[in-house]
């Protein structure tokens, strides 16, 4: 609550004491609209639900998840092993960010087009909202299986597809024709 108090005091100093307004709520609105939001990065202004509505909660995504659900559940179970920063959890119940990083590293997903920064954003954007960060800390910093599915879906937004040159090189190496980008990853 101290952080909010600081914001309100800044709004009062900037907009009420300078007589631009007499209303504290209006001063706060001005501060947020004119001073804070224009200086906040796009990542901080990101609306998590847009991705969910437009790309995650679709029939195509549901069918893909159902098709690979057993494999996804096994990946989740194996990598959410209950490490030191998840000591109170049961194996497979929650996935920490360290476990998420280990999964992505082992799957060779991290590269110049999809770095640890983007992997962190996929993780954080997929966490469910928690109303009490103290009592429900475990839920605030760990992915449930459903959160994990969302994080995997978000990788598709961040990770670039292979360039045509890379596909042609792999076709030459394997002698197989690659009709779509998903086949590229199967052959690697």
PDB file of N, CA and C in Angstrom, residues 20-57:
ATOM      1  N   UNK A  20      -3.670  22.727 -11.065  1.00  0.00           N
ATOM      2  CA  UNK A  20      -4.224  22.250 -12.335  1.00  0.00           C
ATOM      3  C   UNK A  20      -5.572  21.573 -12.121  1.00  0.00           C
ATOM      4  N   UNK A  21      -5.784  21.077 -10.899  1.00  0.00           N
ATOM      5  CA  UNK A  21      -7.068  20.494 -10.525  1.00  0.00           C
ATOM      6  C   UNK A  21      -7.194  20.560  -9.004  1.00  0.00           C
ATOM      7  N   UNK A  22      -8.413  20.370  -8.528  1.00  0.00           N
ATOM      8  CA  UNK A  22      -8.641  20.368  -7.081  1.00  0.00           C
ATOM      9  C   UNK A  22      -9.054  18.984  -6.594  1.00  0.00           C
ATOM     10  N   UNK A  23      -9.266  18.059  -7.512  1.00  0.00           N
ATOM     11  CA  UNK A  23      -9.762  16.726  -7.202  1.00  0.00           C
ATOM     12  C   UNK A  23      -8.616  15.699  -7.235  1.00  0.00           C
ATOM     13  N   UNK A  24      -8.455  14.946  -6.157  1.00  0.00           N
ATOM     14  CA  UNK A  24      -7.365  13.973  -6.060  1.00  0.00           C
ATOM     15  C   UNK A  24      -7.527  12.864  -7.095  1.00  0.00           C
ATOM     16  N   UNK A  25      -8.734  12.372  -7.291  1.00  0.00           N
ATOM     17  CA  UNK A  25      -8.931  11.299  -8.270  1.00  0.00           C
ATOM     18  C   UNK A  25      -8.591  11.789  -9.681  1.00  0.00           C
ATOM     19  N   UNK A  26      -8.930  13.026  -9.972  1.00  0.00           N
ATOM     20  CA  UNK A  26      -8.590  13.607 -11.271  1.00  0.00           C
ATOM     21  C   UNK A  26      -7.078  13.784 -11.407  1.00  0.00           C
ATOM     22  N   UNK A  27      -6.418  14.219 -10.341  1.00  0.00           N
ATOM     23  CA  UNK A  27      -4.960  14.372 -10.347  1.00  0.00           C
ATOM     24  C   UNK A  27      -4.293  13.022 -10.592  1.00  0.00           C
ATOM     25  N   UNK A  28      -4.817  11.984  -9.969  1.00  0.00           N
ATOM     26  CA  UNK A  28      -4.285  10.637 -10.160  1.00  0.00           C
ATOM     27  C   UNK A  28      -4.496  10.176 -11.601  1.00  0.00           C
ATOM     28  N   UNK A  29      -5.660  10.451 -12.132  1.00  0.00           N
ATOM     29  CA  UNK A  29      -5.950  10.119 -13.534  1.00  0.00           C
ATOM     30  C   UNK A  29      -4.974  10.832 -14.476  1.00  0.00           C
ATOM     31  N   UNK A  30      -4.723  12.111 -14.243  1.00  0.00           N
ATOM     32  CA  UNK A  30      -3.769  12.877 -15.060  1.00  0.00           C
ATOM     33  C   UNK A  30      -2.363  12.283 -14.959  1.00  0.00           C
ATOM     34  N   UNK A  31      -1.954  11.967 -13.753  1.00  0.00           N
ATOM     35  CA  UNK A  31      -0.610  11.417 -13.546  1.00  0.00           C
ATOM     36  C   UNK A  31      -0.445  10.101 -14.315  1.00  0.00           C
ATOM     37  N   UNK A  32      -1.419   9.231 -14.183  1.00  0.00           N
ATOM     38  CA  UNK A  32      -1.330   7.939 -14.852  1.00  0.00           C
ATOM     39  C   UNK A  32      -1.381   8.112 -16.372  1.00  0.00           C
ATOM     40  N   UNK A  33      -2.336   8.889 -16.852  1.00  0.00           N
ATOM     41  CA  UNK A  33      -2.527   9.064 -18.290  1.00  0.00           C
ATOM     42  C   UNK A  33      -1.392   9.845 -18.951  1.00  0.00           C
ATOM     43  N   UNK A  34      -0.964  10.950 -18.328  1.00  0.00           N
ATOM     44  CA  UNK A  34       0.011  11.845 -18.967  1.00  0.00           C
ATOM     45  C   UNK A  34       1.467  11.521 -18.645  1.00  0.00           C
ATOM     46  N   UNK A  35       1.724  10.973 -17.469  1.00  0.00           N
ATOM     47  CA  UNK A  35       3.111  10.823 -17.029  1.00  0.00           C
ATOM     48  C   UNK A  35       3.591   9.374 -16.936  1.00  0.00           C
ATOM     49  N   UNK A  36       2.712   8.479 -16.522  1.00  0.00           N
ATOM     50  CA  UNK A  36       3.153   7.101 -16.317  1.00  0.00           C
ATOM     51  C   UNK A  36       2.992   6.262 -17.584  1.00  0.00           C
ATOM     52  N   UNK A  37       1.777   6.146 -18.102  1.00  0.00           N
ATOM     53  CA  UNK A  37       1.524   5.261 -19.245  1.00  0.00           C
ATOM     54  C   UNK A  37       2.372   5.560 -20.483  1.00  0.00           C
ATOM     55  N   UNK A  38       2.600   6.827 -20.843  1.00  0.00           N
ATOM     56  CA  UNK A  38       3.447   7.069 -22.026  1.00  0.00           C
ATOM     57  C   UNK A  38       4.892   6.575 -21.857  1.00  0.00           C
ATOM     58  N   UNK A  39       5.319   6.340 -20.639  1.00  0.00           N
ATOM     59  CA  UNK A  39       6.692   5.900 -20.373  1.00  0.00           C
ATOM     60  C   UNK A  39       6.811   4.427 -20.019  1.00  0.00           C
ATOM     61  N   UNK A  40       5.706   3.714 -20.084  1.00  0.00           N
ATOM     62  CA  UNK A  40       5.703   2.289 -19.766  1.00  0.00           C
ATOM     63  C   UNK A  40       5.894   1.506 -21.062  1.00  0.00           C
ATOM     64  N   UNK A  41       6.731   0.475 -21.025  1.00  0.00           N
ATOM     65  CA  UNK A  41       6.991  -0.318 -22.225  1.00  0.00           C
ATOM     66  C   UNK A  41       5.737  -1.079 -22.652  1.00  0.00           C
ATOM     67  N   UNK A  42       5.726  -1.489 -23.909  1.00  0.00           N
ATOM     68  CA  UNK A  42       4.594  -2.250 -24.442  1.00  0.00           C
ATOM     69  C   UNK A  42       4.412  -3.563 -23.684  1.00  0.00           C
ATOM     70  N   UNK A  43       5.518  -4.166 -23.244  1.00  0.00           N
ATOM     71  CA  UNK A  43       5.420  -5.422 -22.498  1.00  0.00           C
ATOM     72  C   UNK A  43       4.678  -5.226 -21.178  1.00  0.00           C
ATOM     73  N   UNK A  44       4.851  -4.093 -20.547  1.00  0.00           N
ATOM     74  CA  UNK A  44       4.164  -3.834 -19.279  1.00  0.00           C
ATOM     75  C   UNK A  44       2.681  -3.535 -19.497  1.00  0.00           C
ATOM     76  N   UNK A  45       2.337  -3.014 -20.673  1.00  0.00           N
ATOM     77  CA  UNK A  45       0.935  -2.686 -20.973  1.00  0.00           C
ATOM     78  C   UNK A  45       0.203  -3.868 -21.612  1.00  0.00           C
ATOM     79  N   UNK A  46       0.900  -4.968 -21.779  1.00  0.00           N
ATOM     80  CA  UNK A  46       0.361  -6.140 -22.452  1.00  0.00           C
ATOM     81  C   UNK A  46      -0.911  -6.641 -21.780  1.00  0.00           C
ATOM     82  N   UNK A  47      -1.956  -6.847 -22.569  1.00  0.00           N
ATOM     83  CA  UNK A  47      -3.208  -7.411 -22.063  1.00  0.00           C
ATOM     84  C   UNK A  47      -3.184  -8.916 -22.305  1.00  0.00           C
ATOM     85  N   UNK A  48      -3.007  -9.678 -21.242  1.00  0.00           N
ATOM     86  CA  UNK A  48      -2.870 -11.130 -21.329  1.00  0.00           C
ATOM     87  C   UNK A  48      -4.093 -11.791 -21.960  1.00  0.00           C
ATOM     88  N   UNK A  49      -5.252 -11.193 -21.763  1.00  0.00           N
ATOM     89  CA  UNK A  49      -6.477 -11.821 -22.231  1.00  0.00           C
ATOM     90  C   UNK A  49      -6.678 -11.724 -23.738  1.00  0.00           C
ATOM     91  N   UNK A  50      -6.047 -10.768 -24.405  1.00  0.00           N
ATOM     92  CA  UNK A  50      -6.176 -10.671 -25.862  1.00  0.00           C
ATOM     93  C   UNK A  50      -5.645 -11.951 -26.508  1.00  0.00           C
ATOM     94  N   UNK A  51      -4.460 -12.375 -26.099  1.00  0.00           N
ATOM     95  CA  UNK A  51      -3.898 -13.627 -26.617  1.00  0.00           C
ATOM     96  C   UNK A  51      -4.828 -14.793 -26.306  1.00  0.00           C
ATOM     97  N   UNK A  52      -5.329 -14.844 -25.091  1.00  0.00           N
ATOM     98  CA  UNK A  52      -6.200 -15.958 -24.693  1.00  0.00           C
ATOM     99  C   UNK A  52      -7.449 -16.003 -25.574  1.00  0.00           C
ATOM    100  N   UNK A  53      -8.095 -14.850 -25.738  1.00  0.00           N
ATOM    101  CA  UNK A  53      -9.335 -14.808 -26.526  1.00  0.00           C
ATOM    102  C   UNK A  53      -9.097 -15.088 -28.009  1.00  0.00           C
ATOM    103  N   UNK A  54      -8.064 -14.468 -28.580  1.00  0.00           N
ATOM    104  CA  UNK A  54      -7.878 -14.525 -30.029  1.00  0.00           C
ATOM    105  C   UNK A  54      -7.087 -15.735 -30.518  1.00  0.00           C
ATOM    106  N   UNK A  55      -6.210 -16.285 -29.686  1.00  0.00           N
ATOM    107  CA  UNK A  55      -5.365 -17.364 -30.178  1.00  0.00           C
ATOM    108  C   UNK A  55      -5.426 -18.644 -29.356  1.00  0.00           C
ATOM    109  N   UNK A  56      -5.646 -18.539 -28.074  1.00  0.00           N
ATOM    110  CA  UNK A  56      -5.612 -19.725 -27.222  1.00  0.00           C
ATOM    111  C   UNK A  56      -6.972 -20.421 -27.158  1.00  0.00           C
ATOM    112  N   UNK A  57      -8.020 -19.658 -26.963  1.00  0.00           N
ATOM    113  CA  UNK A  57      -9.346 -20.243 -26.811  1.00  0.00           C
ATOM    114  C   UNK A  57     -10.013 -20.420 -28.176  1.00  0.00           C
TER     115      UNK A  57
END
